Amino acid sequence: MHIKTLFKKYLSFIMVMSLFATCVFGCAPKPQDVFEQEADQWFDTFSDAQSVVKSKVTYEYSKTGSVAVSKPSIAIVDADLSVSAYYDKMKSEFRAKAMSDQDKLFISYKSYKASDDITGIEVNCQQILGGNKTGYIKTFNIDSNGLIEIADTLRRITLINARDLIMADQQYSSVVDKNALRSSEDYQLLYTDTGIDVIYDSKALTSALDEQITVQVPYSKIRFALPDSIKAVVAQDDSVRTVDITKKLVALTFDDGPNKTYTNEILDVLEAYNSVATFFDLGSIMNNAPQAMQRASQLGCEMGSHSYSHKNLKTASVDKIKEEISSTDAVFEEILGYKPTLLRPPYGAVGSDLKENCDKYLIGWSVDTLDWKNRDKDKVVASVKSEGDLDGDVILMHSIYKSTAQAVEELVPWLIENGYQLVTVSELMKYRFETEMETGKYYSSQFFESHK
Ligand code: ZN
């Protein structure tokens, strides 16, 4: 008989005997086996089949607290030391508190290959102490030199997108405080294979949830800011509108429309340059050019209200204010299927009655082209070009003049050539000023000037 076969036979004999012994002494599984089984189940729920980093599993059963660990073996020494130090810290903190065999600590991880060079590792700890279960997450982002930080621009654009995703999720939007979310520094970022995970410690944001809040910002949304090795594997998706915060941002706005001819001419230019603007239309004439409004909205332009009949809403009665707003909302909704969130008050006239009786963000401007007065293409163009740095500016024009449409034809390519990205008013607020707009607040020229 071959020596290996002999050894196998010997081994199976031992196994049968030990099984027999277990059964003789009461058939109860050993607590250590139960613990290991529980740990394996937990590892299964938290490790993924695609883990790109090999793991090493250890179990340390003890009557005063047991620890089961699945730990990545990382070839890069510096990164391996940091991850190991975290595992050791979690273990020693647990051991200092654990007292019974019901106290347990499980540590596992998931790993993601974001690119040839970049790996994200998410370590998940589950701790049971005195019957209380607590979960902890810690992320590590690694390249071939060791741990990496996520660069400032990428961090900023990722967080802006993450906040949008959280507030768009009904599960969170009703319980998370917007301002706490914006100022929270209790978050971690993780490179995965499809996007950056943003993991917030929910305790800082709401008392209604005790788990972490995790959202994933897809790479296609933040491509311009990604490290080269990831950018190389993420296809540019032109159907996804992205705002590049490394560019200067400017918002063109057009009041007093819609106009069948000139709104469309302005949209022709915007469409040709893959750009957007914001239109503040009048309720009383919306039905003259509903298709122009629908076209603008479909192109990604922002549509706002400019009242119904161009009434001065500072001097109007409260009843009149409410009527001007609601009758515009009604026509607007009929044409576009949603209500406007922005209102540009006619003449920029804002008083406390308007502020207190409107459910919209009141939007002013910072550059006045006086196109309504001059009706001269060259003067409109010159008024913008002579402003100097336009980053963060809201430019006021009107979509009812031929001269304005002609000026737009020259201004849009000029702005793009000069490094600007044309955005909507809401995008400017979000990406340039990182402002959470409030209803009834007037974002006047003072606001834009003080934030520039
Ligand atoms: Zn107007």
Short mmCIF file of C-alpha atoms and ligand atoms in Angstrom, two decimals:
data_model
loop_
_atom_site.label_atom_id
_atom_site.label_comp_id
_atom_site.label_asym_id
_atom_site.label_seq_id
_atom_site.Cartn_x
_atom_site.Cartn_y
_atom_site.Cartn_z
CA MET A 1 0.00 0.00 0.00
CA HIS A 2 1.20 3.48 -0.89
CA ILE A 3 2.23 5.58 2.07
CA LYS A 4 -0.17 8.43 1.16
CA THR A 5 -3.17 6.10 1.00
CA LEU A 6 -2.14 4.67 4.34
CA PHE A 7 -2.02 8.15 5.80
CA LYS A 8 -5.49 8.94 4.42
CA LYS A 9 -6.89 5.79 5.95
CA TYR A 10 -5.33 6.68 9.26
CA LEU A 11 -6.82 10.17 9.03
CA SER A 12 -10.34 8.94 8.28
CA PHE A 13 -10.05 6.53 11.19
CA ILE A 14 -9.24 9.42 13.53
CA MET A 15 -12.18 11.43 12.16
CA VAL A 16 -14.63 8.59 12.62
CA MET A 17 -13.35 8.03 16.15
CA SER A 18 -13.68 11.67 17.09
CA LEU A 19 -17.20 11.80 15.70
CA PHE A 20 -17.97 8.72 17.77
CA ALA A 21 -16.49 10.37 20.84
CA THR A 22 -18.60 13.50 20.32
CA CYS A 23 -21.76 11.45 20.08
CA VAL A 24 -20.95 9.36 23.11
CA PHE A 25 -20.46 12.49 25.18
CA GLY A 26 -23.84 13.98 24.33
CA CYS A 27 -23.77 14.80 20.61
CA ALA A 28 -23.55 18.54 21.42
CA PRO A 29 -21.23 20.40 19.07
CA LYS A 30 -18.24 22.02 20.70
CA PRO A 31 -18.69 25.77 21.40
CA GLN A 32 -15.56 26.40 19.40
CA ASP A 33 -17.11 24.70 16.33
CA VAL A 34 -20.33 26.64 16.80
CA PHE A 35 -18.36 29.87 16.94
CA GLU A 36 -16.38 29.01 13.82
CA GLN A 37 -19.53 28.08 11.95
CA GLU A 38 -21.15 31.37 12.94
CA ALA A 39 -18.02 33.22 11.83
CA ASP A 40 -18.00 31.43 8.47
CA GLN A 41 -21.61 32.35 7.87
CA TRP A 42 -20.82 35.95 8.61
CA PHE A 43 -17.75 35.88 6.35
CA ASP A 44 -20.02 34.54 3.59
CA THR A 45 -22.41 37.45 3.90
CA PHE A 46 -19.63 39.95 3.86
CA SER A 47 -16.94 38.65 1.55
CA ASP A 48 -17.51 38.70 -2.15
CA ALA A 49 -16.51 36.10 -4.64
CA GLN A 50 -14.60 38.71 -6.59
CA SER A 51 -12.27 39.61 -3.77
CA VAL A 52 -9.05 40.52 -5.49
CA VAL A 53 -6.91 40.22 -2.39
CA LYS A 54 -6.36 36.80 -0.86
CA SER A 55 -7.50 36.30 2.68
CA LYS A 56 -6.15 34.57 5.71
CA VAL A 57 -8.74 33.31 8.18
CA THR A 58 -8.09 32.75 11.88
CA TYR A 59 -10.38 31.81 14.75
CA GLU A 60 -9.52 32.43 18.37
CA TYR A 61 -12.18 30.89 20.56
CA SER A 62 -12.14 31.82 24.23
CA LYS A 63 -14.53 31.71 27.16
CA THR A 64 -13.86 35.39 27.68
CA GLY A 65 -14.61 36.55 24.15
CA SER A 66 -13.89 35.02 20.76
CA VAL A 67 -12.44 36.59 17.67
CA ALA A 68 -12.73 35.40 14.06
CA VAL A 69 -10.82 37.28 11.44
CA SER A 70 -10.61 37.19 7.68
CA LYS A 71 -7.70 39.40 6.80
CA PRO A 72 -6.35 40.45 3.43
CA SER A 73 -2.75 39.65 2.54
CA ILE A 74 -1.47 42.78 0.88
CA ALA A 75 1.82 42.71 -0.98
CA ILE A 76 2.54 46.41 -0.46
CA VAL A 77 4.26 46.57 2.90
CA ASP A 78 3.18 50.06 3.92
CA ALA A 79 -0.50 49.34 3.18
CA ASP A 80 -0.34 45.93 4.82
CA LEU A 81 1.01 47.49 8.01
CA SER A 82 -1.83 50.02 8.14
CA VAL A 83 -4.53 47.42 7.59
CA SER A 84 -2.92 45.08 10.14
CA ALA A 85 -2.70 47.90 12.66
CA TYR A 86 -6.44 48.50 12.27
CA TYR A 87 -7.23 44.81 12.78
CA ASP A 88 -4.99 44.74 15.87
CA LYS A 89 -6.60 47.87 17.28
CA MET A 90 -10.12 46.46 16.87
CA LYS A 91 -9.04 43.19 18.46
CA SER A 92 -7.35 44.73 21.47
CA GLU A 93 -10.24 47.14 22.08
CA PHE A 94 -12.61 44.17 22.01
CA ARG A 95 -10.45 42.05 24.31
CA ALA A 96 -10.27 44.85 26.85
CA LYS A 97 -14.06 44.77 27.21
CA ALA A 98 -15.06 41.16 26.47
CA MET A 99 -16.00 38.99 29.43
CA SER A 100 -18.11 36.02 28.35
CA ASP A 101 -18.26 33.40 25.63
CA GLN A 102 -21.22 35.32 24.22
CA ASP A 103 -18.93 38.25 23.45
CA LYS A 104 -17.70 38.00 19.87
CA LEU A 105 -15.80 39.96 17.29
CA PHE A 106 -15.88 39.20 13.58
CA ILE A 107 -13.70 41.11 11.13
CA SER A 108 -13.90 40.63 7.40
CA TYR A 109 -13.33 42.62 4.22
CA LYS A 110 -14.30 43.13 0.61
CA SER A 111 -11.82 44.20 -2.00
CA TYR A 112 -12.34 45.87 -5.35
CA LYS A 113 -10.07 46.39 -8.30
CA ALA A 114 -10.74 49.92 -9.56
CA SER A 115 -7.92 49.79 -12.09
CA ASP A 116 -4.65 47.94 -12.72
CA ASP A 117 -3.09 50.11 -10.10
CA ILE A 118 -5.84 50.92 -7.57
CA THR A 119 -7.54 48.58 -5.11
CA GLY A 120 -10.19 49.49 -2.58
CA ILE A 121 -10.54 47.48 0.62
CA GLU A 122 -13.56 47.78 2.90
CA VAL A 123 -13.06 46.24 6.33
CA ASN A 124 -16.23 45.40 8.22
CA CYS A 125 -16.25 44.65 11.95
CA GLN A 126 -19.19 43.20 13.77
CA GLN A 127 -18.89 43.24 17.52
CA ILE A 128 -21.18 41.67 20.10
CA LEU A 129 -20.51 42.84 23.64
CA GLY A 130 -22.90 42.13 26.50
CA GLY A 131 -25.61 41.39 23.95
CA ASN A 132 -25.17 44.68 22.09
CA LYS A 133 -24.26 44.48 18.42
CA THR A 134 -22.19 47.23 16.84
CA GLY A 135 -20.89 47.51 13.30
CA TYR A 136 -17.85 49.42 12.10
CA ILE A 137 -16.59 50.06 8.60
CA LYS A 138 -13.12 51.20 7.65
CA THR A 139 -11.92 51.77 4.12
CA PHE A 140 -8.43 51.61 2.64
CA ASN A 141 -7.52 52.75 -0.86
CA ILE A 142 -4.25 51.38 -2.14
CA ASP A 143 -2.04 51.74 -5.20
CA SER A 144 1.31 50.15 -5.98
CA ASN A 145 3.07 52.57 -3.62
CA GLY A 146 0.81 52.10 -0.61
CA LEU A 147 -2.20 53.85 0.90
CA ILE A 148 -3.61 56.71 -1.17
CA GLU A 149 -5.68 59.76 -0.33
CA ILE A 150 -8.45 60.85 -2.67
CA ALA A 151 -7.49 64.17 -4.27
CA ASP A 152 -9.39 67.34 -3.28
CA THR A 153 -11.28 67.95 -6.53
CA LEU A 154 -12.34 64.31 -6.76
CA ARG A 155 -13.37 64.33 -3.11
CA ARG A 156 -15.46 67.49 -3.59
CA ILE A 157 -17.27 66.34 -6.72
CA THR A 158 -17.86 62.90 -5.20
CA LEU A 159 -19.40 64.36 -2.05
CA ILE A 160 -21.65 66.74 -4.02
CA ASN A 161 -22.97 63.79 -6.01
CA ALA A 162 -23.31 61.62 -2.91
CA ARG A 163 -25.40 64.27 -1.14
CA ASP A 164 -27.70 64.41 -4.18
CA LEU A 165 -28.10 60.65 -4.17
CA ILE A 166 -28.91 60.58 -0.46
CA MET A 167 -31.46 63.37 -0.67
CA ALA A 168 -33.05 61.74 -3.75
CA ASP A 169 -33.53 58.52 -1.77
CA GLN A 170 -36.84 58.57 0.09
CA GLN A 171 -35.48 56.24 2.71
CA TYR A 172 -33.02 58.95 3.74
CA SER A 173 -34.44 62.28 2.57
CA SER A 174 -37.13 62.37 5.25
CA VAL A 175 -34.76 61.65 8.13
CA VAL A 176 -31.42 63.17 7.13
CA ASP A 177 -30.75 66.81 7.92
CA LYS A 178 -29.50 68.53 4.74
CA ASN A 179 -27.18 70.92 6.52
CA ALA A 180 -25.72 68.25 8.77
CA LEU A 181 -25.08 66.17 5.67
CA ARG A 182 -23.33 69.04 3.91
CA SER A 183 -21.02 69.78 6.81
CA SER A 184 -20.45 66.18 7.92
CA GLU A 185 -16.87 64.98 8.01
CA ASP A 186 -17.87 61.55 9.29
CA TYR A 187 -17.54 59.79 5.97
CA GLN A 188 -15.22 57.40 4.23
CA LEU A 189 -14.52 56.95 0.55
CA LEU A 190 -13.85 53.68 -1.23
CA TYR A 191 -12.73 52.95 -4.75
CA THR A 192 -14.80 50.05 -6.12
CA ASP A 193 -14.98 48.54 -9.59
CA THR A 194 -17.88 50.76 -10.74
CA GLY A 195 -17.70 53.97 -8.73
CA ILE A 196 -16.67 55.57 -5.46
CA ASP A 197 -18.63 54.43 -2.42
CA VAL A 198 -19.34 57.17 0.10
CA ILE A 199 -20.03 55.75 3.54
CA TYR A 200 -21.47 58.14 6.10
CA ASP A 201 -21.64 57.42 9.79
CA SER A 202 -25.40 57.88 10.12
CA LYS A 203 -25.22 58.78 13.83
CA ALA A 204 -24.01 62.23 12.84
CA LEU A 205 -26.85 62.74 10.37
CA THR A 206 -29.97 61.27 11.93
CA SER A 207 -31.11 59.44 15.01
CA ALA A 208 -33.56 57.43 12.90
CA LEU A 209 -30.93 55.11 11.49
CA ASP A 210 -28.17 53.20 13.22
CA GLU A 211 -26.47 51.64 10.23
CA GLN A 212 -24.08 53.47 7.95
CA ILE A 213 -25.48 55.24 4.91
CA THR A 214 -23.69 54.08 1.78
CA VAL A 215 -24.19 55.48 -1.71
CA GLN A 216 -22.16 54.87 -4.83
CA VAL A 217 -21.21 57.69 -7.16
CA PRO A 218 -20.66 56.08 -10.57
CA TYR A 219 -17.31 56.80 -12.23
CA SER A 220 -19.10 58.16 -15.33
CA LYS A 221 -20.40 61.09 -13.22
CA ILE A 222 -16.97 62.11 -11.95
CA ARG A 223 -14.75 60.98 -14.80
CA PHE A 224 -12.95 64.31 -15.28
CA ALA A 225 -11.51 64.15 -11.76
CA LEU A 226 -10.47 60.49 -11.66
CA PRO A 227 -6.86 59.26 -11.48
CA ASP A 228 -5.57 58.40 -14.97
CA SER A 229 -5.52 54.65 -14.39
CA ILE A 230 -9.27 54.60 -13.66
CA LYS A 231 -10.11 57.19 -16.32
CA ALA A 232 -8.50 54.85 -18.85
CA VAL A 233 -11.02 52.10 -18.14
CA VAL A 234 -14.14 54.30 -17.73
CA ALA A 235 -15.76 55.17 -21.05
CA GLN A 236 -16.89 58.75 -21.53
CA ASP A 237 -20.69 58.74 -21.45
CA ASP A 238 -22.09 61.82 -23.17
CA SER A 239 -25.64 60.97 -22.17
CA VAL A 240 -24.68 61.67 -18.56
CA ARG A 241 -24.56 65.39 -17.88
CA THR A 242 -21.54 66.15 -15.74
CA VAL A 243 -20.31 69.41 -14.32
CA ASP A 244 -16.53 69.76 -14.39
CA ILE A 245 -15.68 71.80 -11.30
CA THR A 246 -12.13 72.34 -12.48
CA LYS A 247 -13.57 74.71 -15.11
CA LYS A 248 -14.92 78.20 -14.58
CA LEU A 249 -18.72 78.02 -14.30
CA VAL A 250 -21.15 80.58 -15.64
CA ALA A 251 -24.97 80.62 -15.91
CA LEU A 252 -26.74 82.33 -18.82
CA THR A 253 -30.33 83.25 -17.95
CA PHE A 254 -33.14 84.38 -20.25
CA ASP A 255 -36.26 86.17 -19.02
CA ASP A 256 -39.61 87.18 -20.46
CA GLY A 257 -40.06 84.20 -22.86
CA PRO A 258 -40.90 81.80 -24.21
CA ASN A 259 -40.62 83.06 -27.76
CA LYS A 260 -41.23 80.74 -30.67
CA THR A 261 -38.45 82.23 -32.79
CA TYR A 262 -35.78 83.50 -30.42
CA THR A 263 -36.02 80.88 -27.69
CA ASN A 264 -35.49 78.29 -30.42
CA GLU A 265 -32.56 80.18 -31.93
CA ILE A 266 -30.92 80.34 -28.51
CA LEU A 267 -31.56 76.61 -28.02
CA ASP A 268 -30.00 75.86 -31.43
CA VAL A 269 -26.75 77.43 -30.20
CA LEU A 270 -26.86 75.74 -26.80
CA GLU A 271 -27.55 72.37 -28.39
CA ALA A 272 -24.71 72.78 -30.91
CA TYR A 273 -22.27 73.42 -28.07
CA ASN A 274 -23.70 70.80 -25.70
CA SER A 275 -24.48 73.59 -23.25
CA VAL A 276 -27.37 74.63 -21.04
CA ALA A 277 -28.96 77.81 -19.71
CA THR A 278 -31.85 78.81 -17.45
CA PHE A 279 -35.11 80.25 -18.75
CA PHE A 280 -37.47 82.32 -16.59
CA ASP A 281 -40.74 82.33 -18.49
CA LEU A 282 -43.99 84.25 -18.09
CA GLY A 283 -47.14 82.26 -17.31
CA SER A 284 -49.31 84.49 -19.50
CA ILE A 285 -47.42 83.68 -22.72
CA MET A 286 -46.24 80.12 -22.10
CA ASN A 287 -48.92 78.74 -24.37
CA ASN A 288 -47.51 80.77 -27.27
CA ALA A 289 -44.47 78.52 -27.43
CA PRO A 290 -44.95 75.39 -25.31
CA GLN A 291 -42.72 73.32 -27.62
CA ALA A 292 -39.82 75.70 -27.07
CA MET A 293 -40.17 75.18 -23.32
CA GLN A 294 -40.33 71.42 -23.72
CA ARG A 295 -37.33 71.43 -26.00
CA ALA A 296 -35.31 73.52 -23.53
CA SER A 297 -36.22 71.21 -20.68
CA GLN A 298 -35.26 68.13 -22.69
CA LEU A 299 -31.89 69.66 -23.53
CA GLY A 300 -31.15 69.88 -19.81
CA CYS A 301 -31.89 73.57 -19.43
CA GLU A 302 -33.43 74.71 -16.19
CA MET A 303 -36.92 76.16 -16.39
CA GLY A 304 -38.06 78.76 -13.89
CA SER A 305 -40.97 81.09 -13.30
CA HIS A 306 -40.93 84.83 -13.98
CA SER A 307 -44.48 85.38 -12.60
CA TYR A 308 -47.66 85.34 -14.68
CA SER A 309 -48.00 88.89 -15.95
CA HIS A 310 -44.63 90.46 -15.12
CA LYS A 311 -46.07 92.05 -12.03
CA ASN A 312 -43.86 93.88 -9.52
CA LEU A 313 -44.09 91.37 -6.67
CA LYS A 314 -42.57 93.72 -4.14
CA THR A 315 -45.51 96.14 -4.25
CA ALA A 316 -48.25 93.61 -5.03
CA SER A 317 -50.68 92.44 -2.34
CA VAL A 318 -50.16 89.05 -0.74
CA ASP A 319 -53.19 87.68 -2.61
CA LYS A 320 -51.83 88.94 -5.90
CA ILE A 321 -48.39 87.45 -5.17
CA LYS A 322 -49.93 84.05 -4.47
CA GLU A 323 -52.09 84.25 -7.58
CA GLU A 324 -49.16 85.24 -9.83
CA ILE A 325 -47.14 82.30 -8.56
CA SER A 326 -49.85 79.64 -8.58
CA SER A 327 -51.33 80.51 -11.97
CA THR A 328 -47.84 80.33 -13.50
CA ASP A 329 -47.24 77.00 -11.77
CA ALA A 330 -50.45 75.64 -13.29
CA VAL A 331 -49.57 76.48 -16.93
CA PHE A 332 -45.96 75.46 -16.38
CA GLU A 333 -47.02 72.08 -15.01
CA GLU A 334 -49.44 71.56 -17.89
CA ILE A 335 -46.63 72.07 -20.39
CA LEU A 336 -43.68 70.44 -18.63
CA GLY A 337 -45.26 68.06 -16.14
CA TYR A 338 -43.55 69.56 -13.09
CA LYS A 339 -43.56 72.78 -11.12
CA PRO A 340 -40.71 75.29 -11.23
CA THR A 341 -38.48 75.55 -8.16
CA LEU A 342 -36.92 78.87 -9.20
CA LEU A 343 -38.56 82.27 -9.46
CA ARG A 344 -36.94 85.31 -10.92
CA PRO A 345 -38.92 88.24 -9.59
CA PRO A 346 -39.75 90.78 -12.33
CA TYR A 347 -37.45 93.86 -12.07
CA GLY A 348 -35.52 91.99 -9.35
CA ALA A 349 -38.08 93.48 -6.97
CA VAL A 350 -38.27 91.51 -3.73
CA GLY A 351 -40.03 92.41 -0.49
CA SER A 352 -40.89 90.54 2.68
CA ASP A 353 -44.41 89.67 1.45
CA LEU A 354 -42.90 87.83 -1.51
CA LYS A 355 -40.26 86.09 0.63
CA GLU A 356 -42.86 84.91 3.09
CA ASN A 357 -45.39 83.77 0.51
CA CYS A 358 -43.40 81.86 -2.01
CA ASP A 359 -42.25 78.26 -2.08
CA LYS A 360 -39.44 78.94 -4.52
CA TYR A 361 -35.81 79.99 -4.61
CA LEU A 362 -35.66 83.65 -5.62
CA ILE A 363 -32.93 84.16 -8.18
CA GLY A 364 -31.35 87.45 -9.19
CA TRP A 365 -28.31 88.01 -11.41
CA SER A 366 -24.81 89.41 -11.21
CA VAL A 367 -24.20 90.64 -14.78
CA ASP A 368 -26.84 92.75 -16.53
CA THR A 369 -26.31 92.87 -20.31
CA LEU A 370 -29.02 95.55 -20.74
CA ASP A 371 -30.03 93.69 -23.91
CA TRP A 372 -33.62 94.91 -23.51
CA LYS A 373 -32.45 98.52 -23.64
CA ASN A 374 -29.77 98.43 -26.31
CA ARG A 375 -31.23 95.81 -28.69
CA ASP A 376 -27.77 95.70 -30.25
CA LYS A 377 -25.88 92.41 -30.63
CA ASP A 378 -22.42 94.00 -30.39
CA LYS A 379 -23.26 95.89 -27.22
CA VAL A 380 -24.62 92.74 -25.56
CA VAL A 381 -21.48 90.80 -26.50
CA ALA A 382 -19.24 93.64 -25.32
CA SER A 383 -21.07 93.94 -21.99
CA VAL A 384 -20.23 90.30 -21.20
CA LYS A 385 -16.68 90.31 -22.55
CA SER A 386 -15.79 93.46 -20.63
CA GLU A 387 -16.85 91.99 -17.27
CA GLY A 388 -13.51 90.29 -16.61
CA ASP A 389 -13.63 87.02 -14.69
CA LEU A 390 -17.12 85.54 -15.08
CA ASP A 391 -16.59 82.48 -12.91
CA GLY A 392 -19.67 82.16 -10.68
CA ASP A 393 -21.65 84.81 -12.56
CA VAL A 394 -25.33 84.75 -13.47
CA ILE A 395 -25.83 86.69 -16.70
CA LEU A 396 -29.17 88.36 -17.37
CA MET A 397 -30.61 88.40 -20.90
CA HIS A 398 -34.04 88.16 -22.50
CA SER A 399 -35.21 85.52 -24.96
CA ILE A 400 -37.49 87.83 -26.96
CA TYR A 401 -35.02 89.85 -29.04
CA LYS A 402 -33.27 89.02 -32.30
CA SER A 403 -30.20 90.94 -31.12
CA THR A 404 -29.98 88.74 -28.01
CA ALA A 405 -30.21 85.50 -30.00
CA GLN A 406 -27.43 86.81 -32.27
CA ALA A 407 -25.30 87.75 -29.28
CA VAL A 408 -25.72 84.24 -27.84
CA GLU A 409 -24.40 82.79 -31.09
CA GLU A 410 -21.15 84.67 -30.51
CA LEU A 411 -20.99 84.45 -26.71
CA VAL A 412 -21.43 80.71 -26.21
CA PRO A 413 -18.38 79.63 -28.27
CA TRP A 414 -16.38 82.55 -26.84
CA LEU A 415 -17.15 81.44 -23.27
CA ILE A 416 -16.23 77.83 -24.03
CA GLU A 417 -12.97 78.85 -25.74
CA ASN A 418 -12.14 80.87 -22.66
CA GLY A 419 -12.43 77.88 -20.35
CA TYR A 420 -15.98 78.31 -19.08
CA GLN A 421 -18.58 75.61 -18.68
CA LEU A 422 -22.16 76.79 -19.09
CA VAL A 423 -24.37 75.49 -16.31
CA THR A 424 -27.87 76.04 -14.98
CA VAL A 425 -28.52 78.29 -11.98
CA SER A 426 -29.09 75.29 -9.70
CA GLU A 427 -25.86 73.69 -10.92
CA LEU A 428 -23.97 76.91 -10.27
CA MET A 429 -25.37 77.03 -6.74
CA LYS A 430 -24.50 73.42 -6.10
CA TYR A 431 -21.12 73.06 -7.76
CA ARG A 432 -19.63 76.54 -7.57
CA PHE A 433 -21.01 77.82 -4.26
CA GLU A 434 -21.95 74.51 -2.58
CA THR A 435 -25.05 76.27 -1.33
CA GLU A 436 -28.16 74.47 -0.17
CA MET A 437 -30.81 76.90 -1.46
CA GLU A 438 -33.68 77.91 0.80
CA THR A 439 -37.17 78.83 -0.33
CA GLY A 440 -38.11 82.47 0.12
CA LYS A 441 -34.46 83.55 0.16
CA TYR A 442 -33.33 86.04 -2.47
CA TYR A 443 -30.07 85.17 -4.18
CA SER A 444 -29.33 88.66 -5.40
CA SER A 445 -26.23 90.19 -6.96
CA GLN A 446 -24.84 90.69 -3.45
CA PHE A 447 -24.96 86.94 -2.88
CA PHE A 448 -23.07 86.19 -6.10
CA GLU A 449 -20.53 88.93 -5.54
CA SER A 450 -19.82 87.94 -1.94
CA HIS A 451 -19.38 84.29 -2.95
CA LYS A 452 -17.07 84.85 -5.89
ZN ZN B 1 -38.65 90.40 -17.00
#
